[in-house]
Amino acid sequence: MTFTLPELPYAYDALAPYMSKETLEFHHDKHHKAYVDTGNKLLEGTGLEGKSVEEIVKASYGNNQPLFNNAGQHFNHLHFWQWMKPNGGGAIPGTLAKKIDEDLGGAEKFKADFIQAGIGQFGSGWAWLAVKDGKLAIMKTPNGENPLVHGAKPILGCDVWEHSYYIDYRNRRPDYLKAFLENLVNWEHVEKMYAEATA
Ligand code: ZN
């Protein structure tokens, strides 16, 4: 199988109260698993079996919408679990903080704009911090899309599909986005992806 469901890198109850055990059980065990299972079925006979997830996302975009939806969501969720940790949030690490100051007008403006991107994504989708042409950019995408198909490399993403927050926040998407930034983000992982994206 080309796509495999990873274990969560923490216990199901480790992100509470900002993201509950029930949300993670549904989100990881049902939603992400469905993208993996459906993606593997749709891959059969495409000639893309065995390629990297990134290659499949880019190759299927605009060519095979059902495969793209599932491959894109698999890529997004693989990283989403890593972009969070217990007792996350807090100060942005030095190198990245400096770049956020230069490109995005500082940490507070970045957070406000990232939250606004998540709120402004009509319906299901994602808010992103990405590297594009050597600069940081805030982006938003619908459904399973991500910055990879828009010539950029994602280094942080927040899932704003209702399956990610409705159990814990009901319709309060802004409160979920704020809690994600203040209490969940694993900045060390973001910094690592930033270093890889700019290497
Ligand atoms: Zn999701």
Coordinates of C-alpha atoms and ligand atoms in Angstrom, one line a residue:
M1 CA 0.0 0.0 0.0
T2 CA 1.4 3.4 -1.0
F3 CA -0.5 5.4 1.6
T4 CA -0.3 4.2 5.2
L5 CA -2.0 5.6 8.3
P6 CA 0.6 6.7 10.9
E7 CA 0.1 6.4 14.6
L8 CA -0.6 9.7 16.4
P9 CA 2.6 11.0 17.9
Y10 CA 0.9 11.5 21.3
A11 CA -1.9 9.9 23.3
Y12 CA -5.5 10.6 22.1
D13 CA -6.2 12.6 25.3
A14 CA -2.9 14.5 25.2
L15 CA -4.2 17.6 23.5
A16 CA -7.2 18.2 25.7
P17 CA -8.9 20.5 26.5
Y18 CA -7.9 22.2 23.2
M19 CA -8.6 19.2 21.1
S20 CA -10.5 16.3 22.7
K21 CA -9.9 12.6 22.7
E22 CA -13.2 12.2 20.9
T23 CA -12.2 14.6 18.1
L24 CA -8.9 12.8 17.6
E25 CA -10.5 9.4 17.6
F26 CA -12.9 10.4 14.8
H27 CA -10.4 12.6 13.0
H28 CA -7.5 10.2 12.9
D29 CA -9.2 6.8 13.1
K30 CA -12.2 7.5 10.8
H31 CA -11.4 10.6 8.5
H32 CA -7.7 10.2 7.9
K33 CA -8.1 6.4 7.6
A34 CA -10.8 6.9 4.9
Y35 CA -8.4 9.1 2.9
V36 CA -5.7 6.4 3.1
D37 CA -8.1 3.5 2.2
T38 CA -9.8 5.4 -0.6
G39 CA -6.6 6.8 -1.9
N40 CA -5.0 3.4 -2.1
K41 CA -8.0 2.1 -4.1
L42 CA -7.9 5.0 -6.5
L43 CA -4.2 4.7 -7.0
E44 CA -4.5 1.2 -8.5
G45 CA -3.8 1.2 -12.2
T46 CA -2.7 4.9 -12.3
G47 CA 1.0 4.1 -12.6
L48 CA 1.6 6.4 -9.6
E49 CA 1.8 3.5 -7.1
G50 CA 5.0 3.6 -5.1
K51 CA 5.6 7.4 -5.8
S52 CA 6.0 9.7 -2.9
V53 CA 2.9 11.3 -1.4
E54 CA 4.1 14.8 -2.7
E55 CA 4.6 13.4 -6.2
I56 CA 1.1 11.9 -6.2
V57 CA -0.5 15.1 -5.0
K58 CA 1.2 17.1 -7.7
A59 CA 0.6 14.6 -10.5
S60 CA -3.1 14.1 -9.7
Y61 CA -3.9 17.8 -9.3
G62 CA -6.0 18.9 -12.3
N63 CA -5.8 15.3 -13.8
N64 CA -7.6 13.0 -11.4
Q65 CA -9.8 14.9 -8.9
P66 CA -10.9 11.9 -6.8
L67 CA -7.3 10.7 -6.3
F68 CA -6.2 14.3 -5.7
N69 CA -8.8 14.8 -3.0
N70 CA -7.6 11.8 -1.0
A71 CA -3.9 12.1 -1.7
G72 CA -4.0 15.8 -0.8
Q73 CA -5.9 15.1 2.4
H74 CA -3.5 12.3 3.3
F75 CA -0.5 14.7 2.9
N76 CA -2.2 17.4 4.9
H77 CA -3.1 15.1 7.8
L78 CA 0.3 13.4 7.9
H79 CA 1.7 16.8 8.8
F80 CA -1.3 18.1 10.8
W81 CA -0.6 15.5 13.5
Q82 CA 3.0 16.6 13.6
W83 CA 2.2 20.3 13.7
M84 CA 0.6 19.8 17.2
K85 CA 1.9 18.7 20.5
P86 CA 0.8 18.7 24.2
N87 CA 1.7 22.1 25.7
G88 CA 2.3 23.6 22.3
G89 CA 2.1 27.2 21.2
G90 CA 4.2 29.7 23.0
A91 CA 7.1 31.7 21.6
I92 CA 8.1 31.1 18.0
P93 CA 11.7 29.9 17.7
G94 CA 14.4 32.5 16.8
T95 CA 15.2 32.0 13.2
L96 CA 11.6 31.6 12.2
A97 CA 10.5 34.5 14.4
K98 CA 13.0 36.7 12.6
K99 CA 11.7 35.7 9.2
I100 CA 8.1 36.2 10.3
D101 CA 9.1 39.8 11.4
E102 CA 10.7 40.4 8.0
D103 CA 8.0 38.9 5.8
L104 CA 4.8 39.0 7.7
G105 CA 5.1 42.1 10.0
G106 CA 5.8 40.3 13.3
A107 CA 4.3 37.5 15.4
E108 CA 1.1 39.2 16.4
K109 CA 0.2 40.3 12.8
F110 CA 1.1 36.8 11.6
K111 CA -1.3 35.2 14.1
A112 CA -4.1 37.6 13.3
D113 CA -3.7 37.1 9.5
F114 CA -3.4 33.3 9.9
I115 CA -6.6 33.2 11.9
Q116 CA -8.3 35.4 9.4
A117 CA -7.2 33.1 6.6
G118 CA -8.9 30.2 8.4
I119 CA -12.0 32.1 9.1
G120 CA -12.1 33.4 5.5
Q121 CA -11.9 29.9 4.0
F122 CA -15.5 29.4 3.0
G123 CA -16.6 25.8 3.7
S124 CA -14.0 23.1 4.2
G125 CA -10.3 23.7 3.8
W126 CA -7.0 24.7 5.3
A127 CA -5.1 27.8 6.5
W128 CA -1.3 27.8 5.8
L129 CA 2.0 29.3 6.5
A130 CA 4.2 28.4 3.5
V131 CA 7.4 29.3 1.8
K132 CA 7.0 30.8 -1.7
D133 CA 9.8 32.3 -3.7
G134 CA 12.0 32.4 -0.6
K135 CA 9.5 34.3 1.4
L136 CA 6.9 33.3 4.0
A137 CA 3.3 33.6 2.9
I138 CA -0.1 33.0 4.5
M139 CA -2.4 31.1 2.3
K140 CA -5.8 29.4 2.4
T141 CA -7.0 26.5 0.2
P142 CA -10.4 24.7 -0.2
N143 CA -11.0 21.0 0.5
G144 CA -7.9 18.9 0.2
E145 CA -5.7 21.4 -1.7
N146 CA -2.5 22.6 -0.2
P147 CA 0.4 25.0 -1.1
L148 CA 2.3 22.2 -3.0
V149 CA 0.0 22.7 -6.0
H150 CA 0.4 26.5 -5.9
G151 CA 4.2 26.5 -6.2
A152 CA 4.9 26.8 -2.4
K153 CA 6.0 24.6 0.4
P154 CA 3.8 24.4 3.5
I155 CA 5.5 24.6 6.9
L156 CA 2.3 24.9 9.0
G157 CA -1.3 24.1 8.3
C158 CA -4.5 24.2 10.3
D159 CA -7.4 22.0 9.3
V160 CA -10.6 24.0 9.2
W161 CA -12.9 21.2 8.1
E162 CA -15.7 20.9 10.7
H163 CA -14.5 17.4 11.5
S164 CA -11.5 19.0 13.1
Y165 CA -13.4 21.3 15.5
Y166 CA -17.1 20.8 15.6
I167 CA -17.2 18.4 18.6
D168 CA -15.1 20.7 20.7
Y169 CA -16.0 24.2 19.4
R170 CA -19.3 23.7 17.6
N171 CA -19.5 26.7 15.1
R172 CA -16.7 28.7 16.9
R173 CA -14.0 28.3 14.2
P174 CA -12.2 31.5 15.3
D175 CA -11.8 30.1 18.9
Y176 CA -10.4 26.9 17.5
L177 CA -7.9 28.7 15.3
K178 CA -6.8 30.8 18.3
A179 CA -6.4 27.7 20.5
F180 CA -4.4 26.0 17.7
L181 CA -1.9 28.8 17.6
E182 CA -1.7 29.6 21.3
N183 CA -1.9 26.0 22.8
L184 CA -1.2 23.4 20.2
V185 CA 1.4 24.3 17.5
N186 CA 4.6 22.3 17.6
W187 CA 6.9 25.2 16.6
E188 CA 10.0 22.9 16.6
H189 CA 8.4 20.9 13.8
V190 CA 7.4 24.1 11.9
E191 CA 11.0 25.3 12.2
K192 CA 12.3 21.9 10.9
M193 CA 10.0 22.2 7.9
Y194 CA 11.1 25.8 7.3
A195 CA 14.8 24.7 7.3
E196 CA 14.0 21.9 4.8
A197 CA 11.9 24.2 2.6
T198 CA 14.7 26.8 2.4
A199 CA 17.7 24.3 2.2
Ligands
ZN1 ZN -9.1 16.7 8.8

